[in-house]
Amino acid sequence: MITLTQDADGYIRMNKHFPQNTAVAVTFNDGTVEQFTGRRLNEIYDAALASFRSENGLDAKGFSRRPAKTVQSKQSIEFVPITPGMATN
């Protein structure tokens, strides 16, 4: 089992996918603990990554389609917003 803790801003640190059937316990700021499957956290991560890419003018693979003079320092995310109750969606 993997244990993650939500930070003060409401995010968990997740820079890669977890195995589909892995159990992940997330401790929230209010002290509650919720069980997620790796599959559910991967879905949340993918949604956050798609949102980040669309807001920053990146395509589905994370490439910038802006003029060449624009420099993107990073085309991915490391922190994923999460709230209690998301494990069942």
Backbone as numpy.savetxt, mean C-alpha at the origin, in Angstrom:
# Nx Ny Nz CAx CAy CAz Cx Cy Cz
3.23 -15.77 10.74 2.39 -14.59 10.74 3.28 -13.34 10.74
2.86 -12.38 9.98 3.55 -11.10 9.90 2.76 -10.09 10.72
3.46 -9.26 11.47 2.81 -8.22 12.28 3.24 -6.86 11.78
2.27 -5.99 11.48 2.53 -4.63 11.04 1.87 -3.66 12.00
2.41 -2.45 12.10 1.85 -1.42 12.96 1.55 -0.18 12.15
0.38 0.37 12.33 -0.02 1.60 11.64 0.72 2.78 12.25
1.22 3.68 11.40 1.91 4.86 11.93 0.90 5.95 12.29
1.40 7.07 12.79 0.54 8.15 13.26 -0.29 8.77 12.14
0.16 8.65 10.89 -0.57 9.23 9.76 -1.58 8.27 9.16
-1.67 7.04 9.68 -2.65 6.07 9.18 -2.14 5.16 8.09
-0.83 4.98 7.98 -0.23 4.15 6.94 0.49 2.96 7.54
0.62 1.90 6.75 1.51 0.79 7.09 2.63 0.78 6.07
3.79 0.30 6.47 4.92 0.22 5.54 4.82 -1.09 4.77
4.70 -0.96 3.47 4.55 -2.13 2.61 5.11 -1.78 1.24
6.31 -2.26 0.93 6.92 -1.91 -0.35 6.94 -3.06 -1.35
6.24 -4.15 -1.01 6.16 -5.30 -1.91 4.92 -6.11 -1.57
4.57 -7.05 -2.42 3.45 -7.94 -2.16 3.83 -8.99 -1.12
2.83 -9.39 -0.33 3.01 -10.51 0.59 2.50 -11.77 -0.09
2.95 -12.96 0.36 2.38 -14.19 -0.17 0.86 -14.22 0.04
0.13 -14.76 -0.93 -1.33 -14.73 -0.94 -1.97 -15.28 0.34
-1.48 -16.40 0.86 -2.12 -17.08 1.98 -1.51 -16.74 3.34
-0.59 -15.79 3.38 0.04 -15.42 4.64 -0.93 -14.62 5.50
-0.94 -14.92 6.79 -1.74 -14.15 7.74 -0.93 -12.94 8.18
-1.56 -11.77 8.16 -0.90 -10.53 8.55 -1.77 -9.84 9.60
-1.19 -9.57 10.75 -1.90 -8.86 11.81 -1.48 -7.40 11.77
-2.45 -6.50 11.71 -2.18 -5.07 11.69 -2.68 -4.47 13.00
-1.78 -3.80 13.72 -2.15 -3.10 14.95 -2.39 -1.65 14.59
-3.60 -1.16 14.85 -3.97 0.20 14.51 -3.63 1.16 15.65
-3.67 2.46 15.36 -3.34 3.49 16.35 -4.21 3.41 17.60
-5.47 3.01 17.43 -6.38 2.95 18.57 -6.22 1.68 19.40
-5.26 0.82 19.04 -4.97 -0.39 19.80 -5.65 -1.65 19.29
-6.57 -1.51 18.35 -7.24 -2.70 17.81 -6.29 -3.45 16.87
-6.49 -4.74 16.81 -5.68 -5.60 15.93 -6.64 -6.30 14.98
-6.30 -6.31 13.71 -7.15 -6.94 12.71 -6.31 -7.88 11.86
-6.87 -9.05 11.55 -6.20 -10.05 10.71 -6.52 -9.79 9.24
-5.50 -9.75 8.42 -5.63 -9.64 6.97 -5.00 -10.86 6.34
-5.44 -11.19 5.15 -4.71 -12.17 4.35 -3.72 -11.41 3.48
-2.71 -12.08 3.03 -1.76 -11.44 2.12 -2.47 -10.97 0.86
-3.43 -11.74 0.40 -4.18 -11.38 -0.81 -4.90 -10.04 -0.63
-5.55 -9.85 0.54 -6.31 -8.60 0.77 -5.36 -7.41 0.87
-4.24 -7.56 1.56 -3.29 -6.45 1.64 -2.69 -6.15 0.28
-2.48 -7.17 -0.54 -1.97 -6.94 -1.90 -2.98 -6.14 -2.73
-4.27 -6.42 -2.56 -5.30 -5.65 -3.26 -5.29 -4.19 -2.82
-5.16 -3.95 -1.52 -5.10 -2.58 -0.99 -3.85 -1.87 -1.51
-2.72 -2.57 -1.53 -1.47 -2.02 -2.04 -1.60 -1.65 -3.52
-2.19 -2.56 -4.31 -2.35 -2.30 -5.75 -3.25 -1.09 -6.00
-4.31 -0.94 -5.20 -5.20 0.22 -5.35 -4.47 1.51 -4.99
-3.67 1.49 -3.93 -2.91 2.68 -3.53 -1.85 3.02 -4.59
-1.22 2.00 -5.15 -0.21 2.22 -6.19 -0.84 2.80 -7.46
-2.01 2.30 -7.86 -2.70 2.82 -9.04 -3.11 4.27 -8.83
-3.57 4.59 -7.63 -3.95 5.97 -7.31 -2.73 6.89 -7.37
-1.62 6.45 -6.78 -0.38 7.23 -6.81 0.08 7.49 -8.25
0.05 6.46 -9.07 0.50 6.60 -10.46 -0.40 7.53 -11.26
-1.70 7.44 -11.05 -2.60 8.32 -11.82 -2.47 9.77 -11.38
-2.25 10.01 -10.10 -2.09 11.38 -9.61 -0.78 12.01 -10.05
0.22 11.19 -10.38 1.53 11.69 -10.75 1.86 11.55 -12.22
0.85 11.28 -13.05 1.05 11.23 -14.50 1.88 10.05 -14.97
1.81 8.93 -14.26 2.57 7.75 -14.65 1.63 6.74 -15.30
2.17 5.90 -16.17 1.33 4.87 -16.79 1.23 3.66 -15.86
0.58 2.59 -16.32 0.34 1.42 -15.48 1.62 0.71 -15.03
2.70 0.88 -15.77 3.97 0.26 -15.39 4.84 1.20 -14.56
4.39 2.42 -14.33 5.16 3.36 -13.52 6.10 4.25 -14.30
5.97 4.27 -15.63 6.82 5.12 -16.45 6.18 6.49 -16.61
7.01 7.51 -16.59 6.53 8.87 -16.77 6.29 9.12 -18.25
5.16 9.73 -18.56 4.86 10.10 -19.94 4.98 11.61 -20.13
5.67 12.23 -19.22 5.92 13.67 -19.32 7.14 13.92 -20.20
7.37 15.17 -20.57 8.57 15.49 -21.35 9.84 15.04 -20.63
10.88 14.74 -21.37 12.12 14.17 -20.83 12.79 15.05 -19.78
12.57 16.35 -19.80 13.25 17.21 -18.83 12.71 17.04 -17.40
11.54 16.45 -17.24 10.98 16.22 -15.92 11.65 14.99 -15.30
12.06 15.11 -14.05 12.73 14.00 -13.37 11.83 13.47 -12.26
11.56 12.19 -12.32 10.81 11.52 -11.26 11.81 10.80 -10.37
11.83 11.14 -9.08 12.79 10.51 -8.19 12.40 9.08 -7.85
11.10 8.81 -7.77 10.64 7.47 -7.43 9.27 7.24 -8.03
9.08 6.10 -8.68 7.81 5.80 -9.32 7.00 4.75 -8.56
7.23 4.61 -7.28 6.48 3.63 -6.51 6.15 4.19 -5.14
5.43 3.42 -4.36 5.05 3.84 -3.02 5.64 2.88 -2.01
5.73 3.33 -0.78 6.22 2.48 0.28 5.25 2.44 1.46
4.39 3.44 1.56 3.44 3.51 2.65 2.02 3.42 2.10
1.20 2.56 2.69 -0.15 2.28 2.21 -1.16 2.73 3.27
-2.15 3.58 2.90 -3.17 3.98 3.88 -4.09 2.81 4.20
-4.41 2.66 5.48 -5.25 1.53 5.91 -6.09 1.96 7.11
-7.30 1.42 7.19 -8.20 1.71 8.31 -8.82 0.41 8.81
-9.27 0.40 10.07 -9.94 -0.80 10.58 -11.17 -1.13 9.72
-11.42 -2.40 9.52 -12.56 -2.83 8.73 -12.23 -3.13 7.29
-11.03 -2.82 6.84 -10.67 -3.05 5.45 -10.39 -4.53 5.16
-10.20 -5.34 6.18 -9.87 -6.76 5.97 -11.02 -7.53 5.36
-12.25 -7.05 5.55 -13.41 -7.80 5.08 -13.93 -7.34 3.73
-13.38 -6.31 3.15 -13.89 -5.82 1.85 -13.41 -6.65 0.71
